Amino acid sequence: MKKFRKVLDGLTTSSPGGTIGSPSCGSAAGTPTAAPTPKEIDVQETLVSENFQLCKTVRHGFPYQPTTLAFDPVQKILAIGSRTGGVRILGRPGVDCYCQHESGAAVLQLQFLINEGALVTACADDTLHLWNLRQRRPAILHSLKFNRERITFCHLPFQSKWLYVGTERGNTHIVNIESFILSGYVIMWNKAIELSTKTHPGPVVHLSDSPKDEGKLLIGFESGTIVQWDLRGKKADFRIYYDEAIHSVSWHHEGKQFMCSHSDGSLTLWNLRNTAKPFQITFPHGKIQKDGRKESCKPILKVEYKTSRNSEPFVIFSGGLSYDKAGRRPTLTIMHGKAITVLEMDHPIVEFMALCETPYNNEVQEPYAVVVLLEKDFIVVDLTQSNFPIFENPYPMDIHESPVTCTAYFADCPPDIIPILYSIGAKHKKTGYSQKEWPISGGTWTLGSQTYPEIIITGHADGSIKFWDASAITLQMLYKLKTSKVFEKPKPGEGRTAELVEEDPYAVQMVCWCPQSRIFCVVGISAHIILYRFSKYDSNTQIVSLEVRLQCESEDVISPSETENNPCFSDPSSHSPQPQHQHPASPSSGTPEGVKDSIPCLRVKDRVTRMPPGYQAELVVQLLWVDGEPPQQITSLDINSAYGLLAFGNCNGLAVVDYLQKTILLCMSTLDLYGATDPYQRLTRSPRRNRQSTSEFCMRGLSNFYSDSKKRIRTSYQSLTELSDNQQSVDMERSKSPTSGNASHTHTHTHTHTHTHTPATPLSTSPVCKCHLRENSFSRSRSSSVSSIDRDTKEAVTTLQFGESYGRKSDALPTPCLWVGTSLGVVLLIPMSIPTEEEERLEEPVTIGPSGAVLMLKGSVLRFAFLDCMGALIHNPYEVWRDFNAPEDPDRPRKRKLVNFSPSSSQDASGEGHLAVVCSERQAKVFLMPSQSCLFVHNITESSFVLRADVVSVCNSVCLACFCANGHVMTLRYDHANHN
């Protein structure tokens, strides 16, 4: 069972006696450094345990395991029951209510007290409940338990105070709906049929009052017996004995005829003038075979017989198909005059119901729609049009229309974002739907005074993205985006993605959204990233494509003499990627014929494409195949609209893209991000000769330092290896652990290649290092204080965040930085130099490079957040949204408007630093920047690990919220009292 843990006592120190870590990286054991605390830190903490409690909000999506439905034709509200005892009440879009029976028993049947705001539920535990729907939260007024008989069918006539209840024994009981007690009037089965008949007629499967006389009750038994009972005279008016089992009965509104559906797939029409035999028998889907016999058909589970003033009656039924047509989907058949329309459904039909203009059963019914409840969907068919189109469902009945593969939640969004997304989404409605208004239009919906804009984004297996308005009680879809439209459809036999993912090559893995600038980024399973801009106007655009080589390769051994004293920066003019539209897939030199190399998994459209209003693709970044190995999936992503930068990483390394200039700024292996500050001693598994770790990344803006670096530059760091004099053991180890090179490579249509080769591990198809694996790979060296890890251990980039911070201890003022967290619990800081003027930003290069700053925690790093010295959350800078496709306005030129939140923005003096909150799977630490001193440590969990974490604002304060794998939700506060 999931638990909710209250606010803990704070981010406190661990027990005394632990080892003291270095000021630069803290302690791996979890003890903070003894760094002095600046007087400027004055966090006023106000959070207490009482600020947190677990409460019900709302259920979204399709009811789980639906069983039955009911409709109030006056109030125009619908109820759906489920097998778990739930009742979902729906009205107009926004009217959505969920009720739950405490017993959890399945709901067998629902009956509205039409136009009275009440509902009767019959449950599988043989209990009847009367619900009051006229209050804010529906509640049960009365309950009635049947102890000796099982309930099988209920009927409540319009404006009647009597509820008729049929049972498995064949008896019919009558309940007073006002007092909700049994009246004492019971129609016994042996009195309903002739006394001389000894055969039991079976359970009651139908009850209905005659349209001509409400004092006449029609009782249908499962065996095929039908009785019309005179309630006043307490006797049977007539009895019908038929040799086929009955499933349902439906009256003609005049009360002179009724229709039955049977288990042999037939429909029988009976006239009350002659009840000896049916005057019409039809097998709607049974054809005459060559031998003269009719085909065997499946049962017709339900039939509705509805009249119309200006046309022939409607006969609507489910089932009845012939048995020989195996594999056919469930169907709903509509017979209107001589026309027969068969509607195939995607899921089995649970129940259906015709919606009519009148609640009176003795008037012309005038059906206008059919509600069809399926096992996993809910549709409404328009009967007023001859082609019977369906209505577009305004409820999020099937959030998993395509399986949800990722979600993201955004609160306090800009107030104009929801209306604009809704207006754009409304223009993209599918064609073929009914043009009439949604017929379930009852109830009233008003926004509460405490609501604020909330948006949920879901990514799906088919590559689609859905934006949902979660501000109110219901979840309403605002806008849908299909990422697959960016790519060409794979040609037969191409199959480049087949080896990477068998199905769903466009499946969404993660999203990153800046609501203020409306920049949107999507990561797909085929190692691709799509960047979108929002526009209210359509455009004709050619998508820019960049390709990145961030993969393991065959090792090239480079002697130390080749790379000695060489810098690790390469000339930007030689291999800074340029914008490209299409790159032909061709194997690189040195690869065997047929081996995929230097090609992406998908092909971006290389032509000008018309893009409708909404989110429009601007840039696609794809990782490439290398020597027949597919690219590793992307594990982390961040964008910043103020910087115009995008960063992503996987288990091989990190890349940073300038999406304004459409260039790749940095592309490095994870190992090479450390440089000389690697906190681990990397041990190779195979005792081979000394090998060098090489690194290379593209950097703009350094050509003035290295004017002669137009050729490839390779830099190596001496790696620590184990040597063996036994050649036999060397060969054995080679056979056990084949090695390949780790390369950081960028590739563009100009065929400018940047190669680096570093020793690394064999490729792994799993992009994420599992936490038990992580613990095993993290071990202390007995002879050194430096941690040692196996060289074959993949170190994935698990989280990224841009922000204004201090990349070096010597920094006096905050500058743009990229914080990098890895699966081994390491935090790396990468400072950047970004031109501030708009013209310069589009032309001048961005300078970026690791600073050597390293912080450490236990477990994979999950989240960063920055607080000022008053404890307030520092938000990331952003660019205010502007529409690039809007017509030019000479009076209001489109200029970049940046909003910056620096650590010193809320303080009188600058340069006082800020607090950095870092959360991993097992620890939370607070560092003081720029000194990088560890102020607080809290070991979050030892028995489990954290799945998701975030620093959020609550009650004018901040807390760290963590969701653990054991189902616990934990919140941690900043505790100034435990300051060290």
Short mmCIF file of N, CA and C in Angstrom, two decimals, residues 644-766:
data_model
loop_
_atom_site.label_atom_id
_atom_site.label_comp_id
_atom_site.label_asym_id
_atom_site.label_seq_id
_atom_site.Cartn_x
_atom_site.Cartn_y
_atom_site.Cartn_z
N GLY A 644 19.35 30.14 -25.98
CA GLY A 644 19.23 29.58 -27.32
C GLY A 644 19.99 28.28 -27.47
N LEU A 645 20.08 27.53 -26.36
CA LEU A 645 20.87 26.31 -26.35
C LEU A 645 20.02 25.10 -25.97
N LEU A 646 20.46 23.96 -26.45
CA LEU A 646 19.85 22.68 -26.18
C LEU A 646 20.96 21.70 -25.81
N ALA A 647 20.79 20.96 -24.70
CA ALA A 647 21.79 19.99 -24.28
C ALA A 647 21.14 18.64 -24.10
N PHE A 648 21.85 17.59 -24.49
CA PHE A 648 21.33 16.23 -24.30
C PHE A 648 22.50 15.29 -24.07
N GLY A 649 22.20 14.17 -23.42
CA GLY A 649 23.24 13.20 -23.14
C GLY A 649 22.69 11.79 -23.13
N ASN A 650 23.59 10.83 -23.21
CA ASN A 650 23.23 9.42 -23.08
C ASN A 650 24.35 8.71 -22.35
N CYS A 651 24.41 7.39 -22.46
CA CYS A 651 25.42 6.64 -21.71
C CYS A 651 26.80 6.79 -22.32
N ASN A 652 26.91 7.47 -23.45
CA ASN A 652 28.22 7.67 -24.08
C ASN A 652 28.79 9.06 -23.87
N GLY A 653 27.93 10.05 -23.70
CA GLY A 653 28.49 11.38 -23.56
C GLY A 653 27.45 12.47 -23.58
N LEU A 654 27.92 13.69 -23.89
CA LEU A 654 27.11 14.91 -23.82
C LEU A 654 27.29 15.71 -25.09
N ALA A 655 26.21 16.34 -25.55
CA ALA A 655 26.27 17.25 -26.69
C ALA A 655 25.46 18.50 -26.36
N VAL A 656 25.94 19.64 -26.84
CA VAL A 656 25.25 20.92 -26.68
C VAL A 656 25.07 21.53 -28.06
N VAL A 657 23.83 21.96 -28.35
CA VAL A 657 23.47 22.48 -29.67
C VAL A 657 23.03 23.93 -29.54
N ASP A 658 23.52 24.77 -30.40
CA ASP A 658 23.05 26.15 -30.53
C ASP A 658 21.94 26.14 -31.57
N TYR A 659 20.69 26.17 -31.10
CA TYR A 659 19.60 26.06 -32.06
C TYR A 659 19.28 27.37 -32.76
N LEU A 660 19.89 28.48 -32.32
CA LEU A 660 19.73 29.74 -33.06
C LEU A 660 20.64 29.75 -34.28
N GLN A 661 21.89 29.32 -34.10
CA GLN A 661 22.83 29.27 -35.21
C GLN A 661 22.86 27.91 -35.90
N LYS A 662 22.09 26.96 -35.35
CA LYS A 662 22.00 25.60 -35.93
C LYS A 662 23.38 24.95 -36.01
N THR A 663 24.09 25.00 -34.91
CA THR A 663 25.42 24.39 -34.85
C THR A 663 25.56 23.56 -33.58
N ILE A 664 26.50 22.64 -33.61
CA ILE A 664 26.80 21.83 -32.45
C ILE A 664 28.03 22.42 -31.77
N LEU A 665 27.87 22.83 -30.51
CA LEU A 665 28.94 23.50 -29.79
C LEU A 665 29.87 22.54 -29.11
N LEU A 666 29.32 21.47 -28.57
CA LEU A 666 30.13 20.57 -27.77
C LEU A 666 29.65 19.15 -27.99
N CYS A 667 30.58 18.22 -28.11
CA CYS A 667 30.25 16.81 -28.27
C CYS A 667 31.38 16.00 -27.64
N MET A 668 31.14 15.50 -26.42
CA MET A 668 32.21 14.86 -25.68
C MET A 668 31.73 13.57 -25.03
N SER A 669 32.65 12.63 -24.87
CA SER A 669 32.34 11.45 -24.09
C SER A 669 32.26 11.83 -22.62
N THR A 670 31.51 11.04 -21.84
CA THR A 670 31.34 11.35 -20.42
C THR A 670 32.68 11.36 -19.70
N LEU A 671 33.55 10.42 -20.03
CA LEU A 671 34.86 10.34 -19.38
C LEU A 671 35.67 11.61 -19.64
N ASP A 672 35.60 12.12 -20.86
CA ASP A 672 36.43 13.26 -21.22
C ASP A 672 35.91 14.57 -20.68
N LEU A 673 34.69 14.57 -20.12
CA LEU A 673 34.19 15.78 -19.48
C LEU A 673 35.00 16.11 -18.23
N TYR A 674 35.59 15.05 -17.61
CA TYR A 674 36.36 15.28 -16.39
C TYR A 674 37.70 15.94 -16.66
N GLY A 675 38.33 15.56 -17.76
CA GLY A 675 39.69 16.02 -17.99
C GLY A 675 40.60 15.43 -16.93
N ALA A 676 41.37 16.28 -16.26
CA ALA A 676 42.30 15.83 -15.23
C ALA A 676 41.66 15.72 -13.86
N THR A 677 40.35 16.03 -13.74
CA THR A 677 39.70 16.05 -12.43
C THR A 677 38.81 14.84 -12.20
N ASP A 678 39.06 13.75 -12.93
CA ASP A 678 38.26 12.54 -12.76
C ASP A 678 38.40 12.03 -11.34
N PRO A 679 37.30 11.94 -10.58
CA PRO A 679 37.41 11.47 -9.19
C PRO A 679 37.58 9.97 -9.06
N TYR A 680 37.42 9.25 -10.16
CA TYR A 680 37.50 7.80 -10.12
C TYR A 680 38.81 7.32 -10.74
N GLN A 681 39.26 6.18 -10.25
CA GLN A 681 40.39 5.51 -10.87
C GLN A 681 39.81 4.49 -11.84
N ARG A 682 39.97 4.75 -13.13
CA ARG A 682 39.36 3.90 -14.14
C ARG A 682 40.24 2.67 -14.38
N LEU A 683 39.70 1.49 -14.11
CA LEU A 683 40.44 0.25 -14.27
C LEU A 683 39.92 -0.50 -15.47
N THR A 684 40.83 -0.88 -16.37
CA THR A 684 40.43 -1.66 -17.53
C THR A 684 40.32 -3.12 -17.16
N ARG A 685 39.38 -3.79 -17.74
CA ARG A 685 39.21 -5.21 -17.45
C ARG A 685 40.31 -6.04 -18.11
N SER A 686 40.64 -5.73 -19.34
CA SER A 686 41.62 -6.54 -20.05
C SER A 686 43.01 -5.94 -19.84
N PRO A 687 43.95 -6.72 -19.33
CA PRO A 687 45.30 -6.20 -19.05
C PRO A 687 46.09 -6.06 -20.34
N ARG A 688 45.75 -5.07 -21.12
CA ARG A 688 46.45 -4.84 -22.37
C ARG A 688 47.46 -3.73 -22.18
N ARG A 689 48.13 -3.38 -23.24
CA ARG A 689 49.16 -2.34 -23.16
C ARG A 689 48.50 -1.00 -22.82
N ASN A 690 49.33 -0.09 -22.41
CA ASN A 690 48.82 1.23 -22.02
C ASN A 690 48.03 1.85 -23.17
N ARG A 691 46.89 2.35 -22.78
CA ARG A 691 46.06 3.01 -23.79
C ARG A 691 45.72 4.41 -23.29
N GLN A 692 45.48 5.25 -24.22
CA GLN A 692 45.22 6.65 -23.86
C GLN A 692 43.75 6.99 -24.03
N SER A 693 43.24 7.78 -23.11
CA SER A 693 41.87 8.30 -23.23
C SER A 693 41.93 9.61 -23.98
N THR A 694 41.26 9.66 -25.08
CA THR A 694 41.29 10.87 -25.90
C THR A 694 39.97 11.59 -25.83
N SER A 695 40.01 12.87 -26.01
CA SER A 695 38.78 13.65 -25.99
C SER A 695 38.83 14.70 -27.07
N GLU A 696 37.66 15.10 -27.47
CA GLU A 696 37.60 16.14 -28.48
C GLU A 696 36.20 16.73 -28.45
N PHE A 697 36.05 17.98 -28.56
CA PHE A 697 34.73 18.56 -28.74
C PHE A 697 34.84 19.84 -29.54
N CYS A 698 33.72 20.16 -30.19
CA CYS A 698 33.69 21.35 -31.05
C CYS A 698 33.43 22.57 -30.20
N MET A 699 34.22 23.58 -30.34
CA MET A 699 34.01 24.80 -29.58
C MET A 699 34.14 26.00 -30.50
N ARG A 700 33.08 26.81 -30.44
CA ARG A 700 33.12 28.04 -31.22
C ARG A 700 33.82 29.12 -30.40
N GLY A 701 34.51 30.01 -31.07
CA GLY A 701 35.06 31.17 -30.39
C GLY A 701 36.46 31.01 -29.86
N LEU A 702 37.14 29.90 -30.19
CA LEU A 702 38.49 29.71 -29.69
C LEU A 702 39.52 29.72 -30.80
N SER A 703 39.12 30.10 -32.00
CA SER A 703 40.07 30.09 -33.11
C SER A 703 41.16 31.14 -32.92
N ASN A 704 40.88 32.18 -32.15
CA ASN A 704 41.91 33.18 -31.92
C ASN A 704 43.02 32.65 -31.02
N PHE A 705 42.68 31.59 -30.22
CA PHE A 705 43.72 30.99 -29.39
C PHE A 705 44.52 29.94 -30.15
N TYR A 706 43.83 29.22 -31.04
CA TYR A 706 44.49 28.14 -31.78
C TYR A 706 44.28 28.37 -33.26
N SER A 707 45.06 29.28 -33.82
CA SER A 707 44.87 29.65 -35.22
C SER A 707 45.34 28.56 -36.17
N ASP A 708 46.22 27.69 -35.69
CA ASP A 708 46.76 26.67 -36.60
C ASP A 708 46.11 25.31 -36.37
N SER A 709 44.93 25.28 -35.84
CA SER A 709 44.32 23.99 -35.48
C SER A 709 43.24 23.57 -36.46
N LYS A 710 43.45 23.84 -37.75
CA LYS A 710 42.46 23.45 -38.74
C LYS A 710 42.50 21.96 -39.05
N LYS A 711 43.57 21.33 -38.70
CA LYS A 711 43.61 19.89 -38.87
C LYS A 711 43.11 19.24 -37.57
N ARG A 712 42.92 17.94 -37.63
CA ARG A 712 42.42 17.25 -36.45
C ARG A 712 43.41 17.36 -35.30
N ILE A 713 42.87 17.57 -34.12
CA ILE A 713 43.71 17.66 -32.94
C ILE A 713 43.25 16.58 -31.98
N ARG A 714 44.17 15.79 -31.53
CA ARG A 714 43.85 14.75 -30.59
C ARG A 714 44.61 14.99 -29.29
N THR A 715 43.89 14.81 -28.21
CA THR A 715 44.50 15.01 -26.91
C THR A 715 44.27 13.76 -26.08
N SER A 716 45.29 13.32 -25.43
CA SER A 716 45.15 12.10 -24.64
C SER A 716 45.50 12.37 -23.19
N TYR A 717 44.81 11.67 -22.35
CA TYR A 717 45.14 11.67 -20.93
C TYR A 717 45.66 10.27 -20.58
N GLN A 718 46.76 10.24 -19.82
CA GLN A 718 47.30 8.94 -19.45
C GLN A 718 46.31 8.23 -18.54
N SER A 719 45.90 7.04 -18.92
CA SER A 719 44.94 6.28 -18.12
C SER A 719 45.66 5.30 -17.23
N LEU A 720 45.04 5.03 -16.11
CA LEU A 720 45.61 4.07 -15.19
C LEU A 720 45.20 2.68 -15.61
N THR A 721 46.16 1.81 -15.85
CA THR A 721 45.84 0.47 -16.32
C THR A 721 46.55 -0.56 -15.47
N GLU A 722 46.07 -1.75 -15.57
CA GLU A 722 46.73 -2.88 -14.92
C GLU A 722 47.52 -3.63 -16.00
N LEU A 723 48.76 -3.94 -15.69
CA LEU A 723 49.62 -4.62 -16.64
C LEU A 723 49.84 -6.06 -16.22
N SER A 724 50.03 -6.91 -17.21
CA SER A 724 50.28 -8.32 -16.93
C SER A 724 51.38 -8.81 -17.85
N ASP A 725 52.33 -9.61 -17.29
CA ASP A 725 53.40 -10.15 -18.11
C ASP A 725 53.00 -11.46 -18.76
N ASN A 726 51.87 -11.98 -18.39
CA ASN A 726 51.44 -13.27 -18.93
C ASN A 726 50.63 -13.03 -20.19
N GLN A 727 51.22 -13.32 -21.34
CA GLN A 727 50.53 -13.06 -22.60
C GLN A 727 49.30 -13.94 -22.74
N GLN A 728 49.35 -15.14 -22.15
CA GLN A 728 48.20 -16.03 -22.26
C GLN A 728 46.99 -15.43 -21.55
N SER A 729 47.23 -14.87 -20.38
CA SER A 729 46.12 -14.25 -19.67
C SER A 729 45.60 -13.03 -20.40
N VAL A 730 46.49 -12.32 -21.08
CA VAL A 730 46.06 -11.18 -21.88
C VAL A 730 45.11 -11.62 -22.97
N ASP A 731 45.49 -12.70 -23.67
CA ASP A 731 44.63 -13.18 -24.75
C ASP A 731 43.30 -13.68 -24.23
N MET A 732 43.33 -14.34 -23.07
CA MET A 732 42.08 -14.83 -22.48
C MET A 732 41.17 -13.67 -22.12
N GLU A 733 41.76 -12.63 -21.54
CA GLU A 733 40.94 -11.48 -21.17
C GLU A 733 40.38 -10.78 -22.39
N ARG A 734 41.18 -10.77 -23.46
CA ARG A 734 40.68 -10.15 -24.70
C ARG A 734 39.47 -10.89 -25.22
N SER A 735 39.51 -12.21 -25.14
CA SER A 735 38.38 -13.00 -25.64
C SER A 735 37.16 -12.82 -24.77
N LYS A 736 37.40 -12.55 -23.47
CA LYS A 736 36.24 -12.37 -22.58
C LYS A 736 35.67 -10.98 -22.70
N SER A 737 36.49 -9.97 -22.87
CA SER A 737 36.04 -8.58 -22.89
C SER A 737 36.51 -7.90 -24.15
N PRO A 738 35.83 -8.06 -25.24
CA PRO A 738 36.22 -7.31 -26.43
C PRO A 738 36.05 -5.83 -26.18
N THR A 739 36.99 -5.04 -26.63
CA THR A 739 36.94 -3.61 -26.39
C THR A 739 36.73 -2.87 -27.69
N SER A 740 36.13 -1.72 -27.56
CA SER A 740 35.94 -0.86 -28.72
C SER A 740 36.13 0.57 -28.28
N GLY A 741 36.24 1.46 -29.22
CA GLY A 741 36.55 2.83 -28.90
C GLY A 741 35.32 3.65 -28.59
N ASN A 742 35.50 4.66 -27.79
CA ASN A 742 34.43 5.60 -27.45
C ASN A 742 34.70 6.89 -28.18
N ALA A 743 33.81 7.26 -29.10
CA ALA A 743 34.08 8.42 -29.94
C ALA A 743 33.02 9.47 -29.78
N SER A 744 33.43 10.72 -29.84
CA SER A 744 32.52 11.84 -29.89
C SER A 744 32.68 12.46 -31.26
N HIS A 745 31.62 12.43 -32.04
CA HIS A 745 31.78 12.73 -33.46
C HIS A 745 30.59 13.53 -33.95
N THR A 746 30.83 14.58 -34.67
CA THR A 746 29.74 15.33 -35.29
C THR A 746 29.84 15.20 -36.79
N HIS A 747 28.68 15.25 -37.44
CA HIS A 747 28.66 14.96 -38.87
C HIS A 747 27.64 15.87 -39.56
N THR A 748 27.99 16.47 -40.68
CA THR A 748 27.07 17.31 -41.41
C THR A 748 27.13 17.00 -42.88
N HIS A 749 26.28 17.68 -43.64
CA HIS A 749 26.20 17.41 -45.07
C HIS A 749 27.44 17.84 -45.81
N THR A 750 28.30 18.64 -45.15
CA THR A 750 29.55 19.05 -45.80
C THR A 750 30.62 17.97 -45.69
N HIS A 751 30.26 16.83 -45.05
CA HIS A 751 31.18 15.70 -44.88
C HIS A 751 32.42 16.11 -44.09
N THR A 752 32.27 17.05 -43.17
CA THR A 752 33.36 17.43 -42.29
C THR A 752 33.31 16.54 -41.08
N HIS A 753 34.33 15.71 -40.88
CA HIS A 753 34.32 14.72 -39.81
C HIS A 753 35.27 15.15 -38.70
N THR A 754 34.89 14.86 -37.48
CA THR A 754 35.76 15.08 -36.34
C THR A 754 35.85 13.77 -35.59
N HIS A 755 37.01 13.12 -35.62
CA HIS A 755 37.16 11.81 -35.00
C HIS A 755 37.99 11.93 -33.74
N THR A 756 37.57 11.23 -32.72
CA THR A 756 38.45 10.96 -31.59
C THR A 756 38.24 9.53 -31.19
N HIS A 757 39.23 8.90 -30.67
CA HIS A 757 39.14 7.50 -30.32
C HIS A 757 39.62 7.33 -28.90
N THR A 758 38.78 6.74 -28.06
CA THR A 758 39.14 6.49 -26.68
C THR A 758 38.79 5.07 -26.33
N PRO A 759 39.57 4.43 -25.50
CA PRO A 759 39.22 3.08 -25.09
C PRO A 759 37.96 3.11 -24.26
N ALA A 760 37.09 2.17 -24.51
CA ALA A 760 35.82 2.12 -23.77
C ALA A 760 35.33 0.70 -23.74
N THR A 761 34.06 0.54 -23.49
CA THR A 761 33.49 -0.78 -23.28
C THR A 761 32.70 -1.21 -24.47
N PRO A 762 32.37 -2.52 -24.54
CA PRO A 762 31.49 -2.96 -25.62
C PRO A 762 30.17 -2.24 -25.54
N LEU A 763 29.53 -2.13 -26.67
CA LEU A 763 28.25 -1.44 -26.72
C LEU A 763 27.20 -2.16 -25.91
N SER A 764 26.33 -1.40 -25.31
CA SER A 764 25.19 -1.95 -24.57
C SER A 764 23.93 -1.38 -25.14
N THR A 765 22.92 -2.22 -25.30
CA THR A 765 21.68 -1.73 -25.88
C THR A 765 20.83 -0.99 -24.87
N SER A 766 21.17 -1.10 -23.59
CA SER A 766 20.41 -0.40 -22.55
C SER A 766 21.08 0.93 -22.26
#
